[in-house]
Coordinates of C-alpha atoms in Angstrom, one line a residue:
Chain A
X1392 CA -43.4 -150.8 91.6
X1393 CA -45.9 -148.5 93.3
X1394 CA -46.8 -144.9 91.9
X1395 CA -45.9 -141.9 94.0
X1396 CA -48.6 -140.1 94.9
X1397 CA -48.2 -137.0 92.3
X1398 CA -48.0 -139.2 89.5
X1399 CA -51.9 -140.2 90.3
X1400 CA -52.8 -136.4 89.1
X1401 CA -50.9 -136.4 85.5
X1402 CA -52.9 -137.2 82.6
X1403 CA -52.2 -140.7 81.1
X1404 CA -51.9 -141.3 77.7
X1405 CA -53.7 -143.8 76.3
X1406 CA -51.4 -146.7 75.7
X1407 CA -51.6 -147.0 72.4
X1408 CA -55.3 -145.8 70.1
X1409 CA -55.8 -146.4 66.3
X1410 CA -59.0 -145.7 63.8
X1411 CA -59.1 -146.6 60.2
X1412 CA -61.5 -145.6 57.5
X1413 CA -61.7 -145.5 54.0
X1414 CA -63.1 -143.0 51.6
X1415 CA -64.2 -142.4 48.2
X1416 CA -61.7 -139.9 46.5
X1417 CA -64.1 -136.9 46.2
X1418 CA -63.9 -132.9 47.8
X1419 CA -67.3 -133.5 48.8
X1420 CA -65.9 -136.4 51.8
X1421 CA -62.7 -133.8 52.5
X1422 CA -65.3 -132.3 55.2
X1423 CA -65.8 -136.2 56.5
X1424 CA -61.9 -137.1 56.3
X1425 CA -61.2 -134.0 58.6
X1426 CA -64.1 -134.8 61.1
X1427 CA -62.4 -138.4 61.3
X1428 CA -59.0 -136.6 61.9
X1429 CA -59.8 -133.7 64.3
X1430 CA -61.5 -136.6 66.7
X1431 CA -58.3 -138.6 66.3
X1432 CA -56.3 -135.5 67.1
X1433 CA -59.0 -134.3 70.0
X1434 CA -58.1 -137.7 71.0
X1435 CA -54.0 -137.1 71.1
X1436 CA -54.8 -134.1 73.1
X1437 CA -53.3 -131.7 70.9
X1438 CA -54.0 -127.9 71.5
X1439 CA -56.5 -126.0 69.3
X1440 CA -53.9 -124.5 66.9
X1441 CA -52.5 -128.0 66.6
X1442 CA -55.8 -129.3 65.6
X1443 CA -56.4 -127.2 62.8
X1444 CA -52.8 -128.0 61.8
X1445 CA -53.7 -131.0 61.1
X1446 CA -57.1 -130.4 59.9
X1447 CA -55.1 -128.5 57.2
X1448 CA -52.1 -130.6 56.1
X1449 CA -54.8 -133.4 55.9
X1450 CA -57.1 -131.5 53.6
X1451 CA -54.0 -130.7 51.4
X1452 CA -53.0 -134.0 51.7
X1453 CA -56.0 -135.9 50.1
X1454 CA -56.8 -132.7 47.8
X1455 CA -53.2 -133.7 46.4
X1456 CA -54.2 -137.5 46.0
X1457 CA -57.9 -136.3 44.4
X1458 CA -56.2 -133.7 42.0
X1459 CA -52.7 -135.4 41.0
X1460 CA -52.5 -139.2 41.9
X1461 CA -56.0 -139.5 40.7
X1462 CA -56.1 -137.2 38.6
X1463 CA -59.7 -136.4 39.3
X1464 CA -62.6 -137.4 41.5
X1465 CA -64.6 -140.7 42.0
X1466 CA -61.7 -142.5 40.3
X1467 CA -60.1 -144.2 43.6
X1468 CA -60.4 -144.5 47.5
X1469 CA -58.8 -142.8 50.3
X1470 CA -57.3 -144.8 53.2
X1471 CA -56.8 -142.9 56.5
X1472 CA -55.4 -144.4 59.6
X1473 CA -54.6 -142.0 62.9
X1474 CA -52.2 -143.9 65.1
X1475 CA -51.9 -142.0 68.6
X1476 CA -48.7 -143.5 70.5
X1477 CA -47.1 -142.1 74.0
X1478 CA -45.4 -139.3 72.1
X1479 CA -47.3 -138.7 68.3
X1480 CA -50.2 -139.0 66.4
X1481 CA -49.4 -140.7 62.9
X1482 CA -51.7 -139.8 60.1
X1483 CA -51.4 -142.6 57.4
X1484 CA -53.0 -142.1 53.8
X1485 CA -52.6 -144.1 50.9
X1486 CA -54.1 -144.4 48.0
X1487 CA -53.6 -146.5 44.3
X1488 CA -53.3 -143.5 41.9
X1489 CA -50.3 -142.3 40.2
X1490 CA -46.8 -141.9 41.9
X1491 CA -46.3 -139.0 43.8
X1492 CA -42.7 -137.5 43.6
X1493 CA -42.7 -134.6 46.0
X1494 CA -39.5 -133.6 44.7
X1495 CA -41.2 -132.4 41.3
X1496 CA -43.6 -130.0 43.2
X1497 CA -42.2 -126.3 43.4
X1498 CA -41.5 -124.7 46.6
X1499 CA -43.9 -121.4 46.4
X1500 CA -42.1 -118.2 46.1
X1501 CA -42.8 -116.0 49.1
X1502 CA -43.2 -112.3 48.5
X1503 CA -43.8 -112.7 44.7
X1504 CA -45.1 -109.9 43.1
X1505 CA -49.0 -110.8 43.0
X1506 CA -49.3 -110.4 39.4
X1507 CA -46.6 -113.6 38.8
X1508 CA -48.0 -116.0 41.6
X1509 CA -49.3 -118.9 40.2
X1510 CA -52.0 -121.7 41.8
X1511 CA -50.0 -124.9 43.3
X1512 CA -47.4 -126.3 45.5
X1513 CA -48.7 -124.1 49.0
X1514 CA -49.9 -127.6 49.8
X1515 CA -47.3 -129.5 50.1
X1516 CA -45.3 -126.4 51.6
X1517 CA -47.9 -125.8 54.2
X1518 CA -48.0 -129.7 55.0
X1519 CA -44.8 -129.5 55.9
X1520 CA -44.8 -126.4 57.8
X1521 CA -48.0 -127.9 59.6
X1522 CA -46.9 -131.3 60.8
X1523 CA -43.7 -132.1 62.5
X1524 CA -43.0 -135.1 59.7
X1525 CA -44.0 -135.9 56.0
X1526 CA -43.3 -138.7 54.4
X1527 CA -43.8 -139.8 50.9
X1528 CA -43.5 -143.3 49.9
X1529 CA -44.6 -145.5 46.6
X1530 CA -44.1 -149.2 46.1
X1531 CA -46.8 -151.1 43.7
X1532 CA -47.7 -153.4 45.8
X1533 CA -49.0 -150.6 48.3
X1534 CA -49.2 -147.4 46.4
X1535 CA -48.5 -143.6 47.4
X1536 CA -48.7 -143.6 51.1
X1537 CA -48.2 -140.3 52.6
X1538 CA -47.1 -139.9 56.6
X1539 CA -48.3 -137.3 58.6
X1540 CA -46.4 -136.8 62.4
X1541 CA -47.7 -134.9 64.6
X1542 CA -45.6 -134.6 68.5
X1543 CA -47.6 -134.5 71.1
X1544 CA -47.1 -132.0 73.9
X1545 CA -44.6 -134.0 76.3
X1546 CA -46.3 -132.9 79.3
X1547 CA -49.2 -135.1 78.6
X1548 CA -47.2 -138.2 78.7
X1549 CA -45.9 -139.9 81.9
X1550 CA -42.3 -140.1 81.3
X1551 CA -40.5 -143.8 81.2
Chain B
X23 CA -72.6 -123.0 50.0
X24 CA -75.1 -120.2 51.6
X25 CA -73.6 -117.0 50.5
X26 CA -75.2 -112.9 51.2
X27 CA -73.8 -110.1 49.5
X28 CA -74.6 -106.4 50.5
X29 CA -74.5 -103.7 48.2
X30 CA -73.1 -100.4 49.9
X31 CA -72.2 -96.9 48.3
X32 CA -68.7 -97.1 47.7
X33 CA -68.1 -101.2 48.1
X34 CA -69.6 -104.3 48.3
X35 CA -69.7 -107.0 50.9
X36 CA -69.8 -110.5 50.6
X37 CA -70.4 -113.1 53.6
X38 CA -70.4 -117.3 53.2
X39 CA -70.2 -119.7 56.3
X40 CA -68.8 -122.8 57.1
X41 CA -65.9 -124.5 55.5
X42 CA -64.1 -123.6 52.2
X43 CA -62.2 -126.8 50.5
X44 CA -61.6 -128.1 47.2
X45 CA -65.1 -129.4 47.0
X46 CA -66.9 -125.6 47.4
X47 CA -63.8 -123.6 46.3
X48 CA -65.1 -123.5 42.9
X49 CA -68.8 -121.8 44.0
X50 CA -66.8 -119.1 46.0
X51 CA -65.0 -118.0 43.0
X52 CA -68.4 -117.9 40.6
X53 CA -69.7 -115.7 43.9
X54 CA -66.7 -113.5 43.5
X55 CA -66.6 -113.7 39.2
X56 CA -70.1 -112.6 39.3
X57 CA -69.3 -109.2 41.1
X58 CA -66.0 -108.7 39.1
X59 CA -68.0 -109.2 35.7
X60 CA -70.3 -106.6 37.0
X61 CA -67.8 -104.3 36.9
X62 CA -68.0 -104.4 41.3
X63 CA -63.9 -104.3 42.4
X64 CA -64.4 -102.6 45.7
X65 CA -64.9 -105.8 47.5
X66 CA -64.9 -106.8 51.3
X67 CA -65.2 -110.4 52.4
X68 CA -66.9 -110.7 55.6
X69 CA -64.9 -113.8 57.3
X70 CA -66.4 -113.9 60.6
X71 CA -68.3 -117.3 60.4
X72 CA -65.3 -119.2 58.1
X73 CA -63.9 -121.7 60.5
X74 CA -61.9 -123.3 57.9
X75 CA -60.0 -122.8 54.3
X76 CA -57.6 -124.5 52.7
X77 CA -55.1 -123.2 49.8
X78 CA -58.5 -123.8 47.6
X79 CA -59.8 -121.5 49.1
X80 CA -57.1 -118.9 49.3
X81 CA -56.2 -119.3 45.7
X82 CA -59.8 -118.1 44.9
X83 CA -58.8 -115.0 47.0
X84 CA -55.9 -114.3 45.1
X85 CA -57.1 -114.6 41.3
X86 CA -60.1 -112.0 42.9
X87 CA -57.2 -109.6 44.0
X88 CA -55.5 -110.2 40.9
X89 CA -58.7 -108.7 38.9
X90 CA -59.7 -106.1 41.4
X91 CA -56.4 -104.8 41.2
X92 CA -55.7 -104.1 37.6
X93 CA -55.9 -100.8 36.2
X94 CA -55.8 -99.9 40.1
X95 CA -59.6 -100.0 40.3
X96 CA -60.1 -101.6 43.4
X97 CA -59.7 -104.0 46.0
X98 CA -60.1 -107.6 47.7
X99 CA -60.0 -106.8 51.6
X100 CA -60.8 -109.2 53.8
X101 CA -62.2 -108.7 57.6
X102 CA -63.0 -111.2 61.2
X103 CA -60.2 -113.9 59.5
X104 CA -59.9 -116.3 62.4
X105 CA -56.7 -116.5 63.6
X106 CA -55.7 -119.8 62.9
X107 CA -56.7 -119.3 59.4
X108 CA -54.6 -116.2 59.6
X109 CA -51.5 -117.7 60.8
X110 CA -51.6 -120.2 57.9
X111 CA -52.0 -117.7 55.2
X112 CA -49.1 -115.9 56.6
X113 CA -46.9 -118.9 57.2
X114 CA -47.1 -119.4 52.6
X115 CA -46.8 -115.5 52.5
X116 CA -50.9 -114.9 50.7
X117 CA -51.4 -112.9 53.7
X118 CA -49.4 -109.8 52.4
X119 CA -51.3 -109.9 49.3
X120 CA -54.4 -108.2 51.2
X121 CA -55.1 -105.9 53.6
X122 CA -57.2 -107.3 56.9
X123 CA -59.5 -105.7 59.2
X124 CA -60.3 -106.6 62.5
X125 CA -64.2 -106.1 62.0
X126 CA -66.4 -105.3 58.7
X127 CA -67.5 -101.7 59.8
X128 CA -63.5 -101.1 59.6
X129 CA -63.3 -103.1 56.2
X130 CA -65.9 -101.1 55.1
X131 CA -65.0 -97.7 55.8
X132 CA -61.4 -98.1 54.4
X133 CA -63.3 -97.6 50.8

């Protein structure tokens, strides 16, 4: 079937784009990891905001992995894969530490009194207020792999 | 992590570039700890070339509020936050823990 002429001026998506890379478990490569993601995201043609969205629930991401399923730095990798399709880009990282239960991570109380806030959980709270998906999975064959969706805007796909 | 501080008559202002992560979080807080054990509590951070922090970073902010504050003898306040940085910090609530000035002259003066 022939295009009609308008749809010769929308912006295609590219069929289908994936990048992987692996990194050592340190806070010295979180600058490296979010380079690697921001292109990927650059790439999905997400908007400013939503590239620093990303950026962020990223850096949480792996600063969870470093802190808890390591349990400290230099003791495992970091596998990241950014998977842009029509409509998303999927953020994959897994790593071999320690199970992560989600589930055991308190939500953050909002308007606590400052003197009774106490470090931990705004990560995972602000990964899921950042991304429009998070998933948490464990298996020992594969390990903790975390899912990060991000939609991208629908005008910048070519509808079916 | 590069880092200037200026001394002025009724605060002190502190300036650092770049990113803040888990991998420099700790150096921003021995930047802060070493004004607050100098008895120095009146303290504005300069923002203006921070084009990133995550929760690290913010936590550091808080536990410095949480010592300015106490015995009421001064302040974190924090000016130029960009504004996606902003809307983060607001979206976990931190934001209303400080107050935040448009420019440093502002930030400044409010001493």
């Amino acid at each position: 079937m022939s295009r009609r002429p308008w749809e010769a001026f929308k912006p295609v998506c590219p069929p289908s784009w994936m990048q992987k890379a692996t990194f050592c478990g340190r806070f010295d490569n979180l600058a490296e990891i979010s380079e690697f993601v921001i292109r990927a995201a650059k790439e999905a043609g997400l908007n400013s905001s939503a590239v620093y969205a990303v950026e962020l629930a990223v850096d949480e991401a792996c600063t969870n992995i470093i802190e808890h399923a390591y349990g400290g730095e230099g003791k495992g990798d970091i596998q990241c894969c950014c998977d842009i399709s029509k409509d998303r880009l999927t953020i994959t990282l897994r790593d071999r530490g320690r199970p992560f239960n989600p589930n055991k991570v308190p939500v953050p109380k909002s308007k606590a009194n400052l003197k009774s806030l106490k470090t931990g959980g705004a990560g995972l709270y602000l990964m899921r207020k950042m991304m429009d998906e998070v998933r948490f999975e464990f298996s020992k064959e594969s390990g903790n792999i975390v899912t990060l969706v991000k939609c991208r805007a629908p005008q910048s796909c070519i509808p079916d | 992590m590069e880092f200037k501080t200026t001394e002025y008559k009724r605060c002190d202002l502190i300036k650092t570039s770049g990113r803040v992560d888990g991998s420099n979080a700790p150096q921003l807080e021995g930047i802060f700890t070493t004004l607050t054990e100098a008895g120095k509590f009146k303290l504005v951070y300069d923002m203006s070339e921070i084009n990133f922090m995550s929760s690290a970073g913010w936590w550091v902010l808080i536990r410095t509020q949480k010592k300015c504050r106490r015995y009421k003898r001064g302040e974190l306040v924090l000016a130029c936050v960009d504004s996606k940085i902003r809307g983060a910090l607001d979206l976990v609530g931190m934001g209303s823990y400080f107050k935040i000035f448009e420019d440093v002259t502002a930030a400044v003066g409010s001493f």
